[in-house]
Structures are given as structure tokens and as C-alpha cells.
Amino acid sequence: MTTRNVDARRLNVKGLLIAIGLPVVLVGALVATLLGTGAFSRDSNLEDSSLWLWTTPAGEIARVNGLTAATDVRFPLTDAAGNAVQIVQTDSHLLLREIASGKVSAIDLSTLELTGEAETAPGEGVRLALADEGAFIIDQTQGLVNQVDPSTLAAIGDPLQFPAGLTGGAFDTAGKLWIGVPREGTIVQIEPKEKGARTVATEVVAEPRQELALTVLGDGVAVLNSTAKKMTTIRADGRRSQTDVELVGPAETADSSPGTIASVTVTDPPSVVTVNDAESKRFTISAAPSNLLGASVEFHQRIYVPDGASGLVWVYDLDGNELDRIEIDAGGGPVELYHTGDTLFANAVNTNAAVVVSSDGNARQAEKDRDDILGGNAPPEEEDANGDEGDEDGSDESAPQIGPPGAVTNLRGTVGDGLINLSWDAAPNNGSALTKYTIEGAGGSWEIAPDQRVLEIGDLTNGTPYTFTVTAHNAEGQGDPATSPSITPSAEVPDPVATVQATANNDGTVTVQWDEANGQGNEISGYQIEAIASGKNLVVGRSDTTTFTVPEGTLDYGTGYVFQVTTLAGAAASTPSPPSNSVTPFNVPNAPTELLAETASDAAGSIDVTWQQPSNNGRPIENYIVRAGSQTVEVGGNTTTARVSGFGNGEQVPVSVVAVNEAGESEPATTTSNTMNAPTVQITGHSATANSITLNMTYDSGGGNATCQMLRDGRTPVKEGACDSLTQGGLKASTEHTYTVKISNPAGNATSSSYTASTTTITGKVYFRCDEGYNTDYCDSVDGVGVYPQASQSGNSLGTTNTPKSYKAYCWTTGDTTINPRGTEGGQAVDYHPGKDASNKWIKIDYAANAYIPFVWFNIDGVGKNSTGDLPQC
């Protein structure tokens, strides 16, 4: 059976975000490289269960084959580190979107050509969706759904317009796109067509402005309503179910899941909620609470839960029994799940580790950094994910004791014809994330998501005053209600503003401008400004003029926003203006983290500096400036190392590093380090064998790569190497030697004091039996054993020696003849050295400066008569 290409989908609720950057230039290099090798035919198929996976520190993508669990292609994108990118893929196409710039690139995988480019609003809030049936660019912020050609990225037909702040955007198995519209409480099914997309179906799944998360299943879709704690399931055959779900903390859901059962990860306390139509179950899991606990999925009747904090993928059956713990080196970063065909992938974006899981649950490690493949041998601090759900300080030291939330503030309303528009500022969450707001008044009640702090209430009677209460909720309970002033709807309202223009400034603020509205006989008292992002809707302020600057820190950096302006005439208000252009707030980066400055070990007067990339706060980091003492070095934004030189030996140097983006320099990260000193060494002792001496040393490398040289008699180098110990071999036994050790590093050198050491002393005794009763002419004619200046009896001897004279032995060698210690005298057999074998060996002894004695007349102490023991060869 052929696997539908649409199954190649990201399982994380945030979409497949990977750090690539400058995709057009880099993809061009990738294409040129791959085409130049001839490594590909037309196939780069998801049907063989292959996916491209990202590794952040290495800055490269790798294609992992799900059938073999082997990486078959790698490609470095070294200019891209730190810039988030979304990637979607089918058998034939690959689309990349650089989040920071909004640039989209299309690659035809049958030819590996760069075939199209498009510009989108920068920042989060735009998604890509791709299937065989079509491709979409979804501007969640603006509420625009654009069908595009997957090769050229040219628009196909007119975009579909929905209320701003969409969620989701994934294809189902029938090739239909699903999106969520939280402002209306609906989900929408969209069909790509030859002349442009059309809406196929719209399903009401919640009250307006509640928090929705949409998961496309193997059969139908599931919509989690975190505000009402319900899940709605709509199957492909039209069956619809709704069930209560037990959410006791923050939840993570996948954009898509290969199975038919929807799964929700609760990150604190860690648990999983599964929903199969009207059946809901909850079970606890063994993981610790962590923001690296990711969205779970059901895959072949098993629940897989990625856990970057512990470096595991937890595996459970549908009843909550633990089946397995799949280890994966997460490197302190997230583990992300993907699926294609009948294969599940777990990717650790911070390391070169990935895991491939087959339908039977078999898990195999897949190293993304293999060197024996095409592309081998080649070679950010996350922002607060809690948004603005109160307690904006976020400091652990200032956080209150965990409890129910506080009361909302600045509750107010504007009025229109038969309607009231309420808005308020976030309630303090008191250490537990807000889950919803409840609003009561005018005979009704509403529940909305914590990031939807605006509510329009209609069907009211003009001229009748109303009051409303707003109450914040979290896992610990509900806060005190806040009550609005009396608000009276009126048909006498001003006109809306016609156009709104927004500009993101380099200090984290956003300037919103508009033309003056027509009051229609009402005196305009001001304007209310509302910011809208995917899943977020909040009033950011009011202005008496036609301009407003959203203060720094009010909006999330790197997230796309549109703005709507409402004209105010006293309590009366117009309908909201059309949305502004999309802007992405940004500010200077955070300070680099984990700064470490160390003495350069291979260069004098130098310091090596390393750091971790910080949050870029909405714009790519262009470069880093490293200041050390009076020296300054700049490196590119994808580099997190630098060497600074030009200092003296042993100098203490203050070091700072700042990150630079479009907004300017970050606050500095600071530390200090010393440069290298000249080294020192001292000989502390020695050990010896019969033919070697080992010197033991203590030393100070001075912070550099130090090497040592062993000098004999103060001048002759005999050994070089590490400075813990040095050994000279090839020596003679029983000999004394004088040494010094010279240590060197790039900053200088030093020599130890002299040290005298000896090889192991070996002794032996002369033995010749003439002195034990033999009274023969031969014995009478000799004075003992001859000692010669060479290993031979030819030439003059140095003298004689006899039993039982003892000597030091230095070494042994062989002579030109073999000497037999036995013979005959007077017809009688004579044994001059019982037990000794005939031998041509000679022993060098301390009889004279250069003296040798035949081995047959010399016994080495402590060993057998025919053994030279440890005595080295000369």
C-alpha cells in the first residue's frame, strides 16, 4: 500500500521549527552540492519513510531513512545557526520558511532545484502546510489562508479571509486543510483547488475566544478546548463526539497524530489525557515536571511522550502502563516527534541523536552526523512560553506563594449599537498558569482563554445599563471577581478608523498610527488599540491622538501581530478597524549565556572565549563583539567561539561578550581569564628496571600545552613527551645516570635541577671448579678465569678472576665461539661447572672499564645457572 505523502507531518503544536536561516542562499548551495555529486536520482521519497531532520549546534540538516534508521545525506547550513525555520515536505517538494525574515523557499525534490521564493510577514504567526493536493501559506496573525503553487510559491486564487488570530494548519488524510478560528469558536476545513482554495465545512466547537488546539488525526480531527476542559472529535464519516477532559495543568498537543486517538500531555503535574470519541482517560507518567516535556501522540496503540529534560521518549499502553523508555541524547533541548508512512521519528534538535520507531515499537538509534555519507566530514535560549498570563516579572525570587490568581485590573468597556466590548489587564497568576477567564452579566456567562482579554457581548438593549464581572482561574482555583462600571449600549457610535499602520521599533516598542475617524456627530474622545496574534487578543492601550506606542515588553518578541483600532466617543465605540499590516516586535538580544574564558593552551598571550547563543528577541543575531582588555574581536552571528590575542604572559584579562542584532547590542556577559605563563617542572623521584629509568615529575603547565624533554648529563636529549613521567630505555643494568628535565610551552621553558638515578643493580659470582679438588696439570697451569676487553678469548686478557668473586653485571652479548664447561683430563671426564650449559654468551662486568667474562663461568644472582634473568642485552 502506498503511503500518502500528507502523512509526513510535524507532531509538535508549534510546528516544525528548526534553526536554518538565509534559506535561499543556503538552499542554493545545498542544491548545487547534491546535483554535483549525482547522488540522487528523481527519488527523495517519503514513501521510503525518510525525513529531513535538523541539528541546531551543528547547523545542518540530515536525511534519515526510517527503514534502515541510517542517515544517508548531511548538509551544513553554517550561516544559519540560531534562526528558526519551519520545514514541510512531501515526496516531491520541500518548503522552508525563515521565521526571522519571513522568507519562504521551495525545492523540487525530484530535481533538487530551488524553484520558488516568497516573502511573508517576519516572525511567528505564519505557517506552511504541504500535501500532494496543494500547498498553503497561512498568516495566522492576519487571518489569511493563501493557496500557493508548491513549486513556484505563486498565489493560486484569492486568499481566504478569517478573523485574525488563527491556530493550527495541517492536512488530513483526505488532503483537506484544517484551521482553527478561536475568535469565532470554530474550525474550518479547506480544500485546495486548481483555481484557488475554498471552504468545505465550518464546525462550531466552542464559545468564541476560548483557547483551542487543533490536532489532525489519522481519522478526522480533535479539538482541545482548554478553557472549557472539553475535547471535540469529528471523524471523517461525520461522527461527532464531545467529552470532558481532566486538565490539571498546562497542556501540549500535537498538530497531527498518526493514530485515531487524541493525546494530550499535561506538563505539570506530568500526565497524559487520551480521548477516543466520547471516552476520555487520564494517567500519570513517571517524568518530572518540565517545559521540555513535549506533545504526546498515539502510534499503533502506544502513547509516545518526548521528554528532553530526561533524554527519554516514554512509551505507555492505552491503559497507562509503562512499556518502554527510549533513550535519546537530548543535550538539554527539546525532543520532537514526527511521522511519515508507518514510521515515527524522535529528533533531538540540540544533538546529533535521533530515534526511528517502527510500527511494532522497535526503536533504533539514528546518528545524524555520520561521516561516511554524502555531506560527511563537514562539520537559542527559549523565550518564556507562558506569554503574558500575569505575573510579568517572572522572577523566582519575587514569585508569590502558589495559589489561586488575583483579580483582573483595568476592567472597562466600550459600547456600540446593541453591544458592549469588555477588556481588562491580566490577573496575577500567583505561581500557577491561568487557565481561563469567566465573565458574567446581562443574564449570560462566558468562558474565554487567558490570552483573549477582550470580549464582545451582543444582543443587548440600547439605553439599558449593564455591569459585568470577570474572574480569573488557574489550577489552584479562582480569584476574586472584578466588577465593571455601569455600561450602556448606544446606537450613536462614531465611524471606525479606515486604515491602520504599525511599525516595529528597535527598542521593543511598536508604533501604531491611523487617520482621524469621523465621529458622526459624536465628539471623539480617543482610540482603543487592540493587538492580535495567533491565539492572543489583548487591548494594549488608549490614545487621545492618532498614534500610540505599545510599551516595551508588552508584546512577545519574534511573534507577528496585527492591530485594530476602535474609535471612542465617550462610552460609545465604533466597530474595530480593519487589521493593520503585520509587524514583529523586536529588541536587543539577551546577553550571551554560559560565558567561559580560558587560557589558550596553544598560543602565548591569548584567551579562548566560548558562550551559548541567547534569545535573539525577534531579530537574527548578526554578530558578537568580544572585548578582552584593550582588544576587540567580532565574529559572525552563527559563531559562539573567539580567540583574543596580544597580551603578556600571566596577564589577568577582563572579558565581555555582547550579541548584536538590528536593534543593537545586548547587555554584556562578563568574566575574567589569565593568559599562559612560562611552565615549571621538578623531578620528584624515579623508578627503575634493569634497562630503564623512569623519572616522576611535578609541574605547572602555565595554562598551556606543555611538553617535557629528558636530558642525560644535562645536554643529551633522550626522551620527549608528557610531563607526568618520562622513561629512558635501552640502558645497562647497575649503571648510574644524571638527568635534568626541560619543560616548554608557547610562553617559554624551564629546566629542573639535576637528579641522579640508577638502573636495577644485578650481581653475579665467578665459578670455576679447579679449586674444589681437581689437581690436574690443566688446573695447575691457570690462575682462574680470564677477563677480556671484548667478547672473545682472542687477544690479551685483562687478567683473571676466580671462584667465588662477585661482580656487578651490566649486560650480556654473544661471542665468536661456544665454550663448553666440561672436558677430559688424563682420560677422565671433568665438569668444571656442574649444571651449566655450553654457551657463547659473555657478561659485561665491573672488573675493569670494559671487561667481559664467559657466561659459562659466571652465575647471575637470584636466577638459574643458565639464565641471564633481567640482565639486558648489550
CSV table of N, CA and C in Angstrom, one decimal, residues 36 88 116 134 159 169 200 257 333 428 458 516 544 565 578 626 661 668 756 791 800 821:
chain,number,residue,atom,x,y,z
A,36,GLY,N,25.7,18.2,-8.0
A,36,GLY,CA,27.1,18.0,-8.5
A,36,GLY,C,27.6,16.6,-8.2
A,88,VAL,N,8.4,21.8,5.8
A,88,VAL,CA,7.4,20.8,5.5
A,88,VAL,C,7.8,20.2,4.2
A,116,GLY,N,11.3,28.3,-6.3
A,116,GLY,CA,10.4,29.4,-5.9
A,116,GLY,C,10.8,30.1,-4.7
A,134,GLY,N,-1.8,20.1,-2.5
A,134,GLY,CA,-1.6,21.5,-2.6
A,134,GLY,C,-0.7,22.0,-1.5
A,159,PRO,N,-6.8,34.9,-1.5
A,159,PRO,CA,-6.7,34.3,-0.2
A,159,PRO,C,-8.1,34.2,0.5
A,169,GLY,N,-3.2,24.4,11.3
A,169,GLY,CA,-2.9,24.5,9.9
A,169,GLY,C,-2.2,23.2,9.5
A,200,VAL,N,-14.7,24.2,2.7
A,200,VAL,CA,-15.6,23.0,2.6
A,200,VAL,C,-16.6,22.9,3.7
A,257,SER,N,-1.4,13.7,14.4
A,257,SER,CA,-1.1,12.4,15.0
A,257,SER,C,-1.5,11.3,14.1
A,333,GLY,N,17.9,20.0,25.4
A,333,GLY,CA,17.0,20.6,24.5
A,333,GLY,C,15.8,19.8,24.2
A,428,PRO,N,-2.8,38.6,38.1
A,428,PRO,CA,-1.6,37.9,38.6
A,428,PRO,C,-1.9,36.4,38.7
A,458,GLY,N,-23.0,40.9,22.5
A,458,GLY,CA,-24.1,41.5,21.7
A,458,GLY,C,-25.5,41.2,22.1
A,516,GLU,N,-7.6,60.2,11.4
A,516,GLU,CA,-8.7,60.5,12.4
A,516,GLU,C,-10.0,60.0,11.8
A,544,ASP,N,-5.3,59.5,22.9
A,544,ASP,CA,-6.1,60.7,22.6
A,544,ASP,C,-5.8,61.3,21.2
A,565,VAL,N,-7.9,49.3,15.7
A,565,VAL,CA,-8.2,50.5,16.4
A,565,VAL,C,-9.7,50.7,16.5
A,578,PRO,N,-10.2,47.7,10.2
A,578,PRO,CA,-9.6,46.5,9.5
A,578,PRO,C,-8.2,46.3,10.2
A,626,VAL,N,33.4,40.6,21.1
A,626,VAL,CA,34.2,40.1,22.2
A,626,VAL,C,35.2,41.2,22.6
A,661,ASN,N,22.0,42.5,17.2
A,661,ASN,CA,21.1,42.4,16.1
A,661,ASN,C,20.6,43.7,15.6
A,668,PRO,N,26.1,43.0,28.3
A,668,PRO,CA,27.3,42.1,28.2
A,668,PRO,C,27.2,41.0,29.2
A,756,THR,N,70.1,12.3,40.1
A,756,THR,CA,70.9,11.1,39.8
A,756,THR,C,70.0,9.9,40.1
A,791,ALA,N,84.2,-9.7,23.8
A,791,ALA,CA,83.5,-11.0,24.0
A,791,ALA,C,84.2,-12.0,23.2
A,800,THR,N,92.8,-12.2,35.3
A,800,THR,CA,91.9,-13.4,35.7
A,800,THR,C,91.2,-13.1,37.0
A,821,PRO,N,81.7,-26.1,29.4
A,821,PRO,CA,82.3,-26.1,30.7
A,821,PRO,C,82.8,-27.5,31.2
